[in-house]
């Protein structure tokens, strides 16, 4: 055990002899005692019960030594011996033996041999303490009597004679009592210090977590920016690089800030742990006078920083991105308008295929609208039809070139659409990912937009979507979604590899008792 070990003598103390365990044994109720102490205790009682919790045992338990606890207790005994400075007998004339006790009445320290005469009746009532070197500090210099009392009025140590003279009528209590109260205060202070350590460790965890979130957000922003610029802004690569540099520099600054905060927190934790160790050791000391002498300095709160309102912002600064993008906005709008106009030139006439529609879906006569009905229709379960998910495909598939179509989504709380390859699974549960042959976006709960990638990508949109454009470049492996009303880009799947026909895909989702009853409408471009 190191000197900073949180283990204390109380944890290895037999409650019968009040000393560190010797050959410890355990009772069925889980309490530990010296084997000899417990045996003698049970030999002297009529009923067999635990000396600590008083639980009765119908049959006297067989006592077996807890070898692990014995090894730890023996190790702790050695540590106590090593930690305590050796005090020598003050009476030995030749080779001075190790002191056993100090007598406050005699003002001397004795080895075991020289202490024997204290067993006689005249010396039997002398005040004996564990051996100390500075014995004079434990004796009243005025009356040469043991300092056995503490004057709370004058905050000093006094003997019995002092209470009849200078400290008459003062509030005095036995040193042991005062020391006990101070120990309780030390334990309270220790708990406060330990809580401060926990709070700082928690703060470190929060800061690291904030940095991780910040990093993921930064990576997402960078990834989104790359997609936008790759699909739409090849002509402004230099501006893109400047934006990324700003974002990455902010991330580095956040990491530097976090590193400095963590360093300060760890320094405080080290100091608090040192204070915790001191408090732990002193809360079990029998040197009451020494405890009272240093108590005022120990109970002063350590000088620490108030970390309550200190944190690292896990979110990328809106102002940072806004300032970086403000210079790009005009050229972006111009380029985006040009891009959407080019996409519109690729528009196709999409019509829904009733042979693929789930039985709960209702298609309009012109094949341009789909809603979710309240009853299941009696339709043939042909191989093309979806039988579990509320989906429908367009009639025409595309295996080359470019195509574009627009869908009105206003008034709905849930929907998903995009494109799907011809060989998708149409029976049973469907998971919308490119790996499964779906390139889609969706809306859930009225305001949660998501690109169904793997993993899914949350979409932060300024306004609620009313009409969405879908553009596919088969050879380029590109599927892009646009906010038609705002003439802005939503999301792009890039770098895809298409090897079979792609079909427009739609799902109006359940109507949820009328809350999502509005149709998905394929509108003219």
Coordinates of C-alpha atoms in Angstrom, one line a residue, residues 193 196-197 199-201 204 261-276 302-307 310:
X193 CA -12.9 17.4 -0.9
X196 CA -14.8 18.3 -5.4
X197 CA -12.6 15.6 -6.9
X199 CA -17.0 17.1 -9.7
X200 CA -13.7 17.9 -11.5
X201 CA -13.4 14.4 -12.9
X204 CA -13.1 16.6 -17.4
X261 CA -8.9 23.4 -18.8
X262 CA -8.2 19.7 -18.3
X263 CA -4.6 20.5 -17.2
X264 CA -5.9 22.9 -14.6
X265 CA -8.5 20.4 -13.5
X266 CA -6.0 17.6 -13.1
X267 CA -3.7 19.9 -11.1
X268 CA -6.5 20.7 -8.7
X269 CA -7.4 17.1 -8.5
X270 CA -3.8 16.2 -7.5
X271 CA -3.9 18.9 -4.8
X272 CA -7.3 17.8 -3.6
X273 CA -6.2 14.1 -3.4
X274 CA -3.2 15.2 -1.3
X275 CA -5.6 17.1 1.0
X276 CA -7.9 14.0 1.0
X302 CA -8.6 24.7 -0.6
X303 CA -8.0 27.4 -3.1
X304 CA -9.8 26.1 -6.2
X305 CA -11.5 27.4 -9.3
X306 CA -15.3 27.5 -9.6
X307 CA -15.8 25.3 -12.6
X310 CA -16.8 26.8 -17.4

